[in-house]
CSV table of C-alpha atoms and ligand atoms in Angstrom, one decimal:
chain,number,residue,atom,x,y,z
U,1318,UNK,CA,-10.4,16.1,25.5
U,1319,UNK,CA,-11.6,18.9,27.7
U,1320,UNK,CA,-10.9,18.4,31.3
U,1321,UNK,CA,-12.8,19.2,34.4
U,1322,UNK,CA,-9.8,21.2,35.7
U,1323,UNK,CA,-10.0,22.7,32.2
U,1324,UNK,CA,-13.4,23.9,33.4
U,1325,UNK,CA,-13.1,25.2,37.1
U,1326,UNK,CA,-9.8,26.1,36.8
U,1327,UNK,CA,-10.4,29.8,36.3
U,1328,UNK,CA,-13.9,29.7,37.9
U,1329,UNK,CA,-14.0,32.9,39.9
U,1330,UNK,CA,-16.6,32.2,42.8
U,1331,UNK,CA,-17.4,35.2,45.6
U,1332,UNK,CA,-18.6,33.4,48.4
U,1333,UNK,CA,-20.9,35.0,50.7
U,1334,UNK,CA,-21.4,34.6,54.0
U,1335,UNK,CA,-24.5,35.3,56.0
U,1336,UNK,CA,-25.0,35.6,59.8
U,1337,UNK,CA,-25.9,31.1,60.7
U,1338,UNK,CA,-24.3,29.6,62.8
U,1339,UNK,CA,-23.5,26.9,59.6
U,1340,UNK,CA,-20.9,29.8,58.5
U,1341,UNK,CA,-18.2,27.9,60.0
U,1342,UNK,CA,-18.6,25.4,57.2
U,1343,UNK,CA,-18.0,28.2,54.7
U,1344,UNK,CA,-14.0,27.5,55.6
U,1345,UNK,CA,-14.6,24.1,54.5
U,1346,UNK,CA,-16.2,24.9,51.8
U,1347,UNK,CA,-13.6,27.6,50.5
U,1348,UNK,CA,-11.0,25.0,50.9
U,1349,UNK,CA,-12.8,22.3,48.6
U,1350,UNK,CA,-13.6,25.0,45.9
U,1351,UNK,CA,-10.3,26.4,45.9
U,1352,UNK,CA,-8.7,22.8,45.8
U,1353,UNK,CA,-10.9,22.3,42.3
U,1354,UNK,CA,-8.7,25.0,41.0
U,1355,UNK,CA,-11.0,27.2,42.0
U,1356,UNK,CA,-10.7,31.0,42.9
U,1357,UNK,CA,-12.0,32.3,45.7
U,1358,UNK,CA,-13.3,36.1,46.8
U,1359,UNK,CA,-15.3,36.0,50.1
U,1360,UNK,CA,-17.8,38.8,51.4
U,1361,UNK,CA,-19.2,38.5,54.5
U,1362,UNK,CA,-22.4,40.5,56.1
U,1363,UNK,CA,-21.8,42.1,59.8
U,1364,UNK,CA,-23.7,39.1,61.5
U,1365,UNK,CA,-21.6,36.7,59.9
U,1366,UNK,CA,-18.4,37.9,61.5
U,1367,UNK,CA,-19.8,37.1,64.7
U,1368,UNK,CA,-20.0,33.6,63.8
U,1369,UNK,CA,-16.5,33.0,61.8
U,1370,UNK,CA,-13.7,35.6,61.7
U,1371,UNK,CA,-12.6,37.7,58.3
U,1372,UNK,CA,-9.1,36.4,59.6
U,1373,UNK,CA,-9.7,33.0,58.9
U,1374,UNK,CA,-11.3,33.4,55.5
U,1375,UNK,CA,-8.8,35.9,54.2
U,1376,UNK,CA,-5.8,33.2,55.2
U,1377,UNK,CA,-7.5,30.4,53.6
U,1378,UNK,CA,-8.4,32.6,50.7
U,1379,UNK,CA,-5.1,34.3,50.5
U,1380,UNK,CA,-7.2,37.7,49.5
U,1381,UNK,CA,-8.9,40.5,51.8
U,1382,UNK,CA,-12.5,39.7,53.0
U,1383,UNK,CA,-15.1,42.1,52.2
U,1384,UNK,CA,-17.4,43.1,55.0
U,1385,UNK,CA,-18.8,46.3,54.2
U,1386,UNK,CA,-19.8,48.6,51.1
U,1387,UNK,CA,-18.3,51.3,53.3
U,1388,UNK,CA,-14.8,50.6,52.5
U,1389,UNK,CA,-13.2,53.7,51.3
U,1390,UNK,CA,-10.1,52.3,49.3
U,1391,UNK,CA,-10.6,51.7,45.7
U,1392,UNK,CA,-13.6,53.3,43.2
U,1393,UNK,CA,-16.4,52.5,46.0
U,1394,UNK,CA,-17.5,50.0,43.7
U,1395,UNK,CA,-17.3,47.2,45.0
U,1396,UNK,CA,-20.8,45.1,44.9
U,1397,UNK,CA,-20.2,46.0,40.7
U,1398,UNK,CA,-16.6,44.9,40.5
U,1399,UNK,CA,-17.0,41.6,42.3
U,1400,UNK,CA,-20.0,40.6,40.7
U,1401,UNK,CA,-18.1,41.6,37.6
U,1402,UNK,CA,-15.2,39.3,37.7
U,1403,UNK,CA,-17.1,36.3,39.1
U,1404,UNK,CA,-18.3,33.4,37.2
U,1405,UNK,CA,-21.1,32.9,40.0
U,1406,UNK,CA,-21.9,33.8,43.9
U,1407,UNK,CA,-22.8,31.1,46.3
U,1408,UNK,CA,-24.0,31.8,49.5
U,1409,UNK,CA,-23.7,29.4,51.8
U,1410,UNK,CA,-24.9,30.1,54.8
U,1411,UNK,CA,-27.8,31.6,53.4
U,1412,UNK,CA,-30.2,32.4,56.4
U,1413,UNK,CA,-33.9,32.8,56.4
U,1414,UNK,CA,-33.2,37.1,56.8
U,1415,UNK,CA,-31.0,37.2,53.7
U,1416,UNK,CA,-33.4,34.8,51.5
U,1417,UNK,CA,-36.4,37.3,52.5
U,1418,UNK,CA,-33.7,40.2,51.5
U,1419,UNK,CA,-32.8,38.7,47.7
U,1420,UNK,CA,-36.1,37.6,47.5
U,1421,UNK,CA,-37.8,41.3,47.4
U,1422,UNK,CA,-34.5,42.7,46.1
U,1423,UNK,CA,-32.9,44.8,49.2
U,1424,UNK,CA,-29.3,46.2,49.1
U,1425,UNK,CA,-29.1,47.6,52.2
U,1426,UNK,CA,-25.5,46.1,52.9
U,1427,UNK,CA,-22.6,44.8,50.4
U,1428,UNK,CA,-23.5,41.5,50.0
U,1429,UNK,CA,-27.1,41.7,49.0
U,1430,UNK,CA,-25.9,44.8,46.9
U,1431,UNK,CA,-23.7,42.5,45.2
U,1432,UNK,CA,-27.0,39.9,44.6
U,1433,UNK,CA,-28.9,42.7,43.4
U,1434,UNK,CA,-26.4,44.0,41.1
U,1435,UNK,CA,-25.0,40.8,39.9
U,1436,UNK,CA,-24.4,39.7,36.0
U,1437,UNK,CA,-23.6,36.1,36.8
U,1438,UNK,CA,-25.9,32.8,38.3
U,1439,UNK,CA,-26.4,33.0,42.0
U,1440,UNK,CA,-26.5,29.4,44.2
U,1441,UNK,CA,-27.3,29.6,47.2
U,1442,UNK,CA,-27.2,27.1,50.4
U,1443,UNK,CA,-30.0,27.6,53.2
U,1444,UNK,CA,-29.3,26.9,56.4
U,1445,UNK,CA,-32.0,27.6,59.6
U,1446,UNK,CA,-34.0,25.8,62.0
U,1447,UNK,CA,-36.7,24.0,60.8
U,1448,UNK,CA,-39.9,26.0,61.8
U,1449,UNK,CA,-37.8,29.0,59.8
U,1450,UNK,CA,-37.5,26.7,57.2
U,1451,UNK,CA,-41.2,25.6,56.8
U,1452,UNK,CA,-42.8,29.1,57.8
U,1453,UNK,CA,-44.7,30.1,54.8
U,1454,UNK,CA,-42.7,32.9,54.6
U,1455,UNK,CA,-39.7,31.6,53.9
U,1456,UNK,CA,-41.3,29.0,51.5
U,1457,UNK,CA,-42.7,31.5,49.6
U,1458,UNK,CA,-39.5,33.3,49.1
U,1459,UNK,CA,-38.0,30.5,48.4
U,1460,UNK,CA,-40.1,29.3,45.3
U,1461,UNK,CA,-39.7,33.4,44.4
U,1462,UNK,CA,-36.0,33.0,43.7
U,1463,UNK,CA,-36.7,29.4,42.3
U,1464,UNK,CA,-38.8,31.5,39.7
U,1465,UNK,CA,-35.8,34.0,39.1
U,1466,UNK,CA,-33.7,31.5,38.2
U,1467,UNK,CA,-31.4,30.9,41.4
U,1468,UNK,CA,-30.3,27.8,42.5
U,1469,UNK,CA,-31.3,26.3,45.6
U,1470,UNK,CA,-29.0,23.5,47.2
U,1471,UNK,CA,-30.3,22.1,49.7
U,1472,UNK,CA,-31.4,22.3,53.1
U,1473,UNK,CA,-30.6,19.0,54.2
U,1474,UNK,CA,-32.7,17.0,57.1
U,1475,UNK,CA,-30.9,16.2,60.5
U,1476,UNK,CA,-30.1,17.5,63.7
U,1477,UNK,CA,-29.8,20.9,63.8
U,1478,UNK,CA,-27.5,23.5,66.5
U,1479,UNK,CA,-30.6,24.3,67.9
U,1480,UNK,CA,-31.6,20.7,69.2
U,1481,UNK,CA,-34.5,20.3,67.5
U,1482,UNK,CA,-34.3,17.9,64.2
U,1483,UNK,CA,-35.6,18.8,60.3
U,1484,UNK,CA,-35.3,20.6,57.3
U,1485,UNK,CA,-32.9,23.2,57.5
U,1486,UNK,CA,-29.4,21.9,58.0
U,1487,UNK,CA,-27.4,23.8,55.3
U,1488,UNK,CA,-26.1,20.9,53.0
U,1489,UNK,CA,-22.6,19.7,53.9
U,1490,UNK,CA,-19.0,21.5,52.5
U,1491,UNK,CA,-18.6,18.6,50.3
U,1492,UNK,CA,-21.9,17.9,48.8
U,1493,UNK,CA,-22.3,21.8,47.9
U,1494,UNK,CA,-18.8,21.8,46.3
U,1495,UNK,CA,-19.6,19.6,44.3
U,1496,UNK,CA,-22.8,20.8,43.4
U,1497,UNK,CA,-20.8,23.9,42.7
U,1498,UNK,CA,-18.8,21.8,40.2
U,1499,UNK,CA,-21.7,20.1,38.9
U,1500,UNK,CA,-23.1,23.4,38.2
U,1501,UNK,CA,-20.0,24.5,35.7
U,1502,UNK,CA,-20.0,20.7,33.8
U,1503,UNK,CA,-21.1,20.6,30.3
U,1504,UNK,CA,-24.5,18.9,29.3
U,1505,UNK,CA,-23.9,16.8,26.9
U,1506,UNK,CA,-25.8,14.1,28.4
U,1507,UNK,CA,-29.0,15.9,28.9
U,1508,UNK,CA,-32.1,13.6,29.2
U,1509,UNK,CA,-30.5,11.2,28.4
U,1510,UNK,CA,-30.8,7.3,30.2
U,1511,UNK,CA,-28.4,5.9,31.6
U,1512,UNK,CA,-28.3,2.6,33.1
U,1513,UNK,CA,-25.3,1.5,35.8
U,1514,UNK,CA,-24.3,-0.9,37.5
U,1515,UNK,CA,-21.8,-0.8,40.6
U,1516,UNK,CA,-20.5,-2.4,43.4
U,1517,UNK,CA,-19.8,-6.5,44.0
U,1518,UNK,CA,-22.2,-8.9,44.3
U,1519,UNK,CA,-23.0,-10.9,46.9
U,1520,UNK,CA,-23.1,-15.2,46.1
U,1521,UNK,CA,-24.8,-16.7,49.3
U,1522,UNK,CA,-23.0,-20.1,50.3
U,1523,UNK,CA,-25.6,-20.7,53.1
U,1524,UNK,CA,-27.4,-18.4,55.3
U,1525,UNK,CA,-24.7,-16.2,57.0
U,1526,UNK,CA,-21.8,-16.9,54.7
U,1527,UNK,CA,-21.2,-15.7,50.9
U,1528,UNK,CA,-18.5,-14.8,48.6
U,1529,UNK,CA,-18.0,-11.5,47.2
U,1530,UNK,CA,-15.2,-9.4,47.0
U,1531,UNK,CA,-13.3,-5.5,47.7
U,1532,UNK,CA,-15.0,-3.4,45.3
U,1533,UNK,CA,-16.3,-0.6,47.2
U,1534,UNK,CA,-19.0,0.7,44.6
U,1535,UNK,CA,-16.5,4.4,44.8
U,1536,UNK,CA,-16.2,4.5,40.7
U,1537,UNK,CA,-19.7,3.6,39.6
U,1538,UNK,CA,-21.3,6.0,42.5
U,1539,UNK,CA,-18.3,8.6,41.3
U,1540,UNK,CA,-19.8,7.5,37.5
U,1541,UNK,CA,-23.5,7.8,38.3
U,1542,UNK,CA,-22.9,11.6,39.8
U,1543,UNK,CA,-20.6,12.6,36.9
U,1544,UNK,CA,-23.4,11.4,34.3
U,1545,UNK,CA,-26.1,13.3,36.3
U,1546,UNK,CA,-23.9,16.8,36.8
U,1547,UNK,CA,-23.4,16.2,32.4
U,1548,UNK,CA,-28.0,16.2,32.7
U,1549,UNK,CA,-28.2,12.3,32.6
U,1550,UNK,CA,-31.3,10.7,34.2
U,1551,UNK,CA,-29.5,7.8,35.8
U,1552,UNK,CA,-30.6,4.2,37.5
U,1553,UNK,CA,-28.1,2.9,39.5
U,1554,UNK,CA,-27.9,-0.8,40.2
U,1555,UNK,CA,-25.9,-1.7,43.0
U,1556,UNK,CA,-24.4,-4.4,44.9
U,1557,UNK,CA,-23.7,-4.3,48.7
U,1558,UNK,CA,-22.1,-0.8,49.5
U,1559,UNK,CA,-21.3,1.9,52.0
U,1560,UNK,CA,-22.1,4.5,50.0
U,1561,UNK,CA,-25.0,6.4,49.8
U,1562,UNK,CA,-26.8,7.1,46.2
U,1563,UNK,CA,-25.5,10.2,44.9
U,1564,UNK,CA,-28.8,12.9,45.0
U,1565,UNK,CA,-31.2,12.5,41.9
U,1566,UNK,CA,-30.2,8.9,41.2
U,1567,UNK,CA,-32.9,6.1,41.1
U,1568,UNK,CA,-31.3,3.3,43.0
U,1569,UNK,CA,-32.1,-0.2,42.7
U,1570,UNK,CA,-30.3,-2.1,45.5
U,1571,UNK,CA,-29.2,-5.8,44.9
U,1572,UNK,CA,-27.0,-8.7,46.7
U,1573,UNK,CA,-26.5,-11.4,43.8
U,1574,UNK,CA,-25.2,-11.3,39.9
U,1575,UNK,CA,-28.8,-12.9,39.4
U,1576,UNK,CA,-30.4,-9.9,41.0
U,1577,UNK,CA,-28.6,-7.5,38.9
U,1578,UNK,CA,-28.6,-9.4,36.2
U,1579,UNK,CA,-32.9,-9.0,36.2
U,1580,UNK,CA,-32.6,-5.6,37.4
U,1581,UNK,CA,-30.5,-4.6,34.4
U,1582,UNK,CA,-32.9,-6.9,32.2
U,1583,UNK,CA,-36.4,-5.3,33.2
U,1584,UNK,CA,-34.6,-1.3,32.0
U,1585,UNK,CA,-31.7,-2.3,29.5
U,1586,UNK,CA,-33.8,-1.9,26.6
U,1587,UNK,CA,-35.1,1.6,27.7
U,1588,UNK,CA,-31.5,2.9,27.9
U,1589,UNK,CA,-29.3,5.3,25.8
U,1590,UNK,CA,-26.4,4.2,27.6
U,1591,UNK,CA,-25.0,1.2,29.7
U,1592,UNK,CA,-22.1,1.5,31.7
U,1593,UNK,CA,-21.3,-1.8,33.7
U,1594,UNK,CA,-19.0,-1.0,36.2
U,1595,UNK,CA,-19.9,-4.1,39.1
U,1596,UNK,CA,-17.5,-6.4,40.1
U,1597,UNK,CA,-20.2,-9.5,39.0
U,1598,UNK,CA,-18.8,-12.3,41.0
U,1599,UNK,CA,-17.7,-15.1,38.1
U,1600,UNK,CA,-19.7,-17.7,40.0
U,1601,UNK,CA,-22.1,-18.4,42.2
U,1602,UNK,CA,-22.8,-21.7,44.6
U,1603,UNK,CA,-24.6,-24.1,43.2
U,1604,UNK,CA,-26.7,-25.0,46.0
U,1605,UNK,CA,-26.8,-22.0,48.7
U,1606,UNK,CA,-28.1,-23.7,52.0
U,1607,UNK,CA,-30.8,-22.1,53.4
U,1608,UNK,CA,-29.2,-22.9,57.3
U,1609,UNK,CA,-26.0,-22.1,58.2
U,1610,UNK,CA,-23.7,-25.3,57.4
U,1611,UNK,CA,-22.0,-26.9,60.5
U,1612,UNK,CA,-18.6,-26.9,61.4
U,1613,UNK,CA,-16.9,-30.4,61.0
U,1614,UNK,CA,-13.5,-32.1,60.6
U,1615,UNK,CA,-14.1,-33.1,57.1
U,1616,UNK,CA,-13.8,-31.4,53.7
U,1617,UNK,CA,-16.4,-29.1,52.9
U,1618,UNK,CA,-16.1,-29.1,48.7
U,1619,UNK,CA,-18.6,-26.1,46.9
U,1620,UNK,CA,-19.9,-26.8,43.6
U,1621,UNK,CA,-19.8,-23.4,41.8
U,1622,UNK,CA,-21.7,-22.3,38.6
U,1623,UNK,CA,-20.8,-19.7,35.9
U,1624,UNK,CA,-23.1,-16.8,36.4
U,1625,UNK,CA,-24.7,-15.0,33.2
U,1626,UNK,CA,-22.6,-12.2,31.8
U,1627,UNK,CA,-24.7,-9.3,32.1
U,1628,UNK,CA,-22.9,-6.9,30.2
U,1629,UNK,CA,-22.5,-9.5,27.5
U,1630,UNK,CA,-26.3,-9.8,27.5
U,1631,UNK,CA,-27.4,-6.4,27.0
U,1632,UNK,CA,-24.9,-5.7,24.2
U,1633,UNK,CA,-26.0,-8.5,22.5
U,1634,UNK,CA,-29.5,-7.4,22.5
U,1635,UNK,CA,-31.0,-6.2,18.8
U,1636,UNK,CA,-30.7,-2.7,19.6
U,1637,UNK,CA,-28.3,-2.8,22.6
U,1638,UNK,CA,-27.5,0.9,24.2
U,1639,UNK,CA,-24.1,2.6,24.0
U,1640,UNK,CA,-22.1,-0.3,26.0
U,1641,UNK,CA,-19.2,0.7,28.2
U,1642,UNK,CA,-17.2,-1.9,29.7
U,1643,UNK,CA,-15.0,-2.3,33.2
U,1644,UNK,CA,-11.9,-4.5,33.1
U,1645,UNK,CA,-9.6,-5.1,36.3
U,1646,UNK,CA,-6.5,-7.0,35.1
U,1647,UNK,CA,-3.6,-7.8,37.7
U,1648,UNK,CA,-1.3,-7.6,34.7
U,1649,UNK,CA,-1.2,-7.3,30.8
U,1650,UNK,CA,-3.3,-5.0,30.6
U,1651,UNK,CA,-4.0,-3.9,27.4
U,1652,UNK,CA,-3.8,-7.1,25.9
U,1653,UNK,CA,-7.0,-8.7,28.2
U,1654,UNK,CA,-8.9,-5.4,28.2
U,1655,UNK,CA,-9.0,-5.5,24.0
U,1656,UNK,CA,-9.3,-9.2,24.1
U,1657,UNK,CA,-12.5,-8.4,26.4
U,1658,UNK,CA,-13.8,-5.3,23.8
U,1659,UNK,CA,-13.4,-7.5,21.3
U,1660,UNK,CA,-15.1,-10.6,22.6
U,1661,UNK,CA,-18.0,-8.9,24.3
U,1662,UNK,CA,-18.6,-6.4,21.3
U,1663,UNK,CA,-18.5,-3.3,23.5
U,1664,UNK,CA,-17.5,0.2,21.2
U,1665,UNK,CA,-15.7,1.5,24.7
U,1666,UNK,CA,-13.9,-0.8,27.4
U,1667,UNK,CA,-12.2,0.7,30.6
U,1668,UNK,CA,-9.3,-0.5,31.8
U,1669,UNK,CA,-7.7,-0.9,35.1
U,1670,UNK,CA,-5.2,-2.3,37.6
U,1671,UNK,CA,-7.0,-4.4,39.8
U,1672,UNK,CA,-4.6,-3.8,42.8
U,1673,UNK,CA,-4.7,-0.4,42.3
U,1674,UNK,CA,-8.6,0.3,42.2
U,1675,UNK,CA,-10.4,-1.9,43.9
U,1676,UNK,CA,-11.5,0.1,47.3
U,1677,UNK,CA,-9.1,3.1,47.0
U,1678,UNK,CA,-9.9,6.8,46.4
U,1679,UNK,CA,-7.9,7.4,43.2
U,1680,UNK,CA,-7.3,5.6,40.3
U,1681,UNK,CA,-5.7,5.7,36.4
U,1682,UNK,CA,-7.9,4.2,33.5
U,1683,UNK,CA,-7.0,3.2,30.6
U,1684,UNK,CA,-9.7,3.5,27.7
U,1685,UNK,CA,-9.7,1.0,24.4
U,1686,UNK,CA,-11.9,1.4,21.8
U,1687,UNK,CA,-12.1,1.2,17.8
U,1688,UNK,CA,-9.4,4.1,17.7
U,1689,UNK,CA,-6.8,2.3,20.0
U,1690,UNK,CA,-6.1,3.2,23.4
U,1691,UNK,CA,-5.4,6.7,25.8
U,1692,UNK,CA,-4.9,7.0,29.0
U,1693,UNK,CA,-6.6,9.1,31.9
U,1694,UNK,CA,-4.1,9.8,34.2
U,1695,UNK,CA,-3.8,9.1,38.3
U,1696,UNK,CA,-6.0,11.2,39.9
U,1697,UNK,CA,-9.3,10.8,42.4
U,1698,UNK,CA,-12.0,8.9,41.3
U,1699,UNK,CA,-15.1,11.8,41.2
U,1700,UNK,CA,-12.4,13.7,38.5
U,1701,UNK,CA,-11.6,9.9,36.4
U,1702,UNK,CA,-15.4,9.7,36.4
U,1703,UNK,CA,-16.3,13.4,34.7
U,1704,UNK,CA,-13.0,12.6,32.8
U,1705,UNK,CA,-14.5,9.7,31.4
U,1706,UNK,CA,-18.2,10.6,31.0
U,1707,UNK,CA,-16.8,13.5,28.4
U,1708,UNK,CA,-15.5,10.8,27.0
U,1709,UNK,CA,-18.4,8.4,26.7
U,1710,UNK,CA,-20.7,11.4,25.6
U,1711,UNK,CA,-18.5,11.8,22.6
U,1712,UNK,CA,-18.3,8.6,21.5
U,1713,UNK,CA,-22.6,8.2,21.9
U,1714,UNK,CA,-22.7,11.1,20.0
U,1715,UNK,CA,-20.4,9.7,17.0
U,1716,UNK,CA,-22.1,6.7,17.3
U,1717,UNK,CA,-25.8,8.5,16.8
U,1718,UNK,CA,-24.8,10.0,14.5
N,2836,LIG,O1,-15.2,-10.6,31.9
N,2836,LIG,P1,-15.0,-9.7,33.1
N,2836,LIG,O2,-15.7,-10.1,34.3
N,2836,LIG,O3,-13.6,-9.3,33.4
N,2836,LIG,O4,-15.7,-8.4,32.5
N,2836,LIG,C1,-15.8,-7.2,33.3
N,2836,LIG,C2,-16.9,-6.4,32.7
N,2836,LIG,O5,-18.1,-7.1,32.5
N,2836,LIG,C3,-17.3,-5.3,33.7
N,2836,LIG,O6,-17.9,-4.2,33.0
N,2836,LIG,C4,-18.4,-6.0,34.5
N,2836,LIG,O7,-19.3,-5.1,35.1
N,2836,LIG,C5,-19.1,-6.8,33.5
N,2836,LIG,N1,-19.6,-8.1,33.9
N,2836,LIG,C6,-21.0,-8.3,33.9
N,2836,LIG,N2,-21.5,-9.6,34.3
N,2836,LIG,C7,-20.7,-10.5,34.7
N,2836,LIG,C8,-19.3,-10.3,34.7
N,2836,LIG,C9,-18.8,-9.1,34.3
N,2836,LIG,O8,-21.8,-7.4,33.6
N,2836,LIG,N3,-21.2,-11.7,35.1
């Protein structure tokens, strides 16, 4: 199996920095990439270095920012040989001056030289305050290098440095890096539907108190972005979380295993693929109260009901999707997560220790299906999840054969 540090590892990415006061994210941003395995060549236009030093970058990079086509070491070359040995450019700040710049084709300094000249995709982050932003201007550029086939991340909505609040916030370090990611993944998966389910559920005793338990939703959100980066379109059914949806994802939000399980119901027959990865709560109270029950001295006793097995359901439907399966174990693992393949008919079952996952960043699954058993080793939970969606694609694609 290919991995994801398989595919950034040698990624060669020239960042370039534009003159916004956002560039100080660029660090950030550097860092992130470069911890993906990543490598890193920064270029920087004059304004920029007002707003973050060459030092900085060159000692996170570990190589010489370039800030001028002026240079006179080397062949003089050097908005052809970077472009050459990158695998794309991202800039990020991109300000409204340098958008207007790439989009009529300038190359009046290094970095848009390098744009102009380039043999490889350019991504680009924009960052400016909002009225820049919505000036038809700038929107017009902007659907200009749409239409010649650059990628636009963002802006994000929010405050902005200048006090007012809109469009125009460049995206944060950690959503463009892993848009940046996203951008190098495979699409095996593309237009395809894929159905989810994450988080716990919530089982309403009366009305303040329930019981639920620790999942966090962190693997099923880190599956759901995974499946889109691979071209998925993706519904993401969720208990109670934190977290927010990752971007392109149509969320369905839901408190009970009865709510998800008619959530899943109403789209599990217009899915390629479903990947069940909520912790359902086993049972539910019988009779929730509708006020909130009293303290007193005596025993309170609950009467608890099963609640249905969703993932159960849809695979036993007459043409049920390509089911994947969660299992959390405390202990024998293999032998409960097969027993649980087995018994809910599932062709792929992931397997985990319960006190390991539930709530924490990383994780190690184990994956049974008809062939036996392999493991994905320790690492965080974004990586497991493209790890595992290679996986999964294979298999639906044996399986359609
Ligand atoms: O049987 P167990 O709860 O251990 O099975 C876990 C798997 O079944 C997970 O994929 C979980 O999302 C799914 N499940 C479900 N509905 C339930 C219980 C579990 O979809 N009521």
């Amino acid at each position: 199996m290919r991995g994801i540090m398989e595919q950034t590892k040698a990624k060669h990415i020239v960042i370039g920095i534009t003159g916004g006061i956002a560039a100080y994210k660029a660090a950030e941003l550097l860092r992130l990439l470069m911890k993906q395995g990543m490598e890193v060549q920064v270029a920087m236009t004059e304004a920029a270095c007002h707003f973050i030093t060459p030092a900085t970058l060159q000692g996170l990079s570990g190589r010489p920012v370039l800030t001028t086509q002026w240079d006179n070491t080397g062949n003089g070359m050097a908005h052809i040989n970077l472009s050459r040995a990158a695998d794309a450019i991202v800039i990020a700040p991109a300000t409204a001056d340098f958008i207007a710049k790439l989009a009529h084709g300038l190359a009046n300094d290094l970095l848009s030289s390098l744009c102009l000249a380039r043999n490889c995709p350019l991504l680009i982050a924009p960052a400016m305050n909002r009225e820049m932003w919505q000036n038809a201007a700038t929107q017009r550029n902007i659907a200009q290098l749409v239409a010649d086939g650059i990628q636009v991340l963002g802006p994000d909505c929010g405050i902005q440095a200048c006090g007012e609040e809109g469009m125009g916030r460049m995206l944060e370090a950690e959503r463009l890096a892993q848009n940046i990611a996203a951008f190098f993944q495979p699409k095996q998966l593309s237009g395809k539907k894929i159905l989810i389910t994450a988080g716990p559920t919530y089982e309403a005793i009366d009305a303040v108190r329930g019981i639920t338990n620790r999942s966090s939703g962190k693997m099923g959100y880190a599956i759901a972005q995974a499946a889109l980066e691979q071209g998925a379109k993706v519904v993401l059914v969720s208990g109670p979380t934190a977290l927010a949806k990752p971007q392109g994802a149509q969320g369905v939000d839901v408190t009970s295993a009865a709510q998800m399980f008619e959530a899943v119901k109403q789209r599990a027959s217009d899915c390629d693929i479903f990947i069940a990865v909520a912790a359902v709560a086993d049972y539910r109270v019988a009779q929730p109260r509708e006020q909130k029950i009293k303290k007193s001295a005596a025993t309170l006793t609950l009467e608890l009901v099963p609640n249905p097995d969703i993932l159960a359901h849809v695979a036993g439907l007459p043409n049920p999707p390509f089911c994947v399966g969660f299992a959390a174990e405390s202990e024998n693992l293999a032998k409960y997560a097969e027993q649980k393949r087995r018994a809910k008919k599932l062709p792929l079952l992931v397997g985990n220790l319960a006190q390991q996952a539930i709530g924490s960043d990383d994780n190690e699954l184990v994956l049974f299906d008809g062939n036996g058993s392999h493991i994905l080793p320790r690492t965080d939970k974004l990586a497991l999840a493209r790890l595992l969606m290679q996986h999964i694609a294979q298999r639906y694609e044996g399986a359609n054969k």
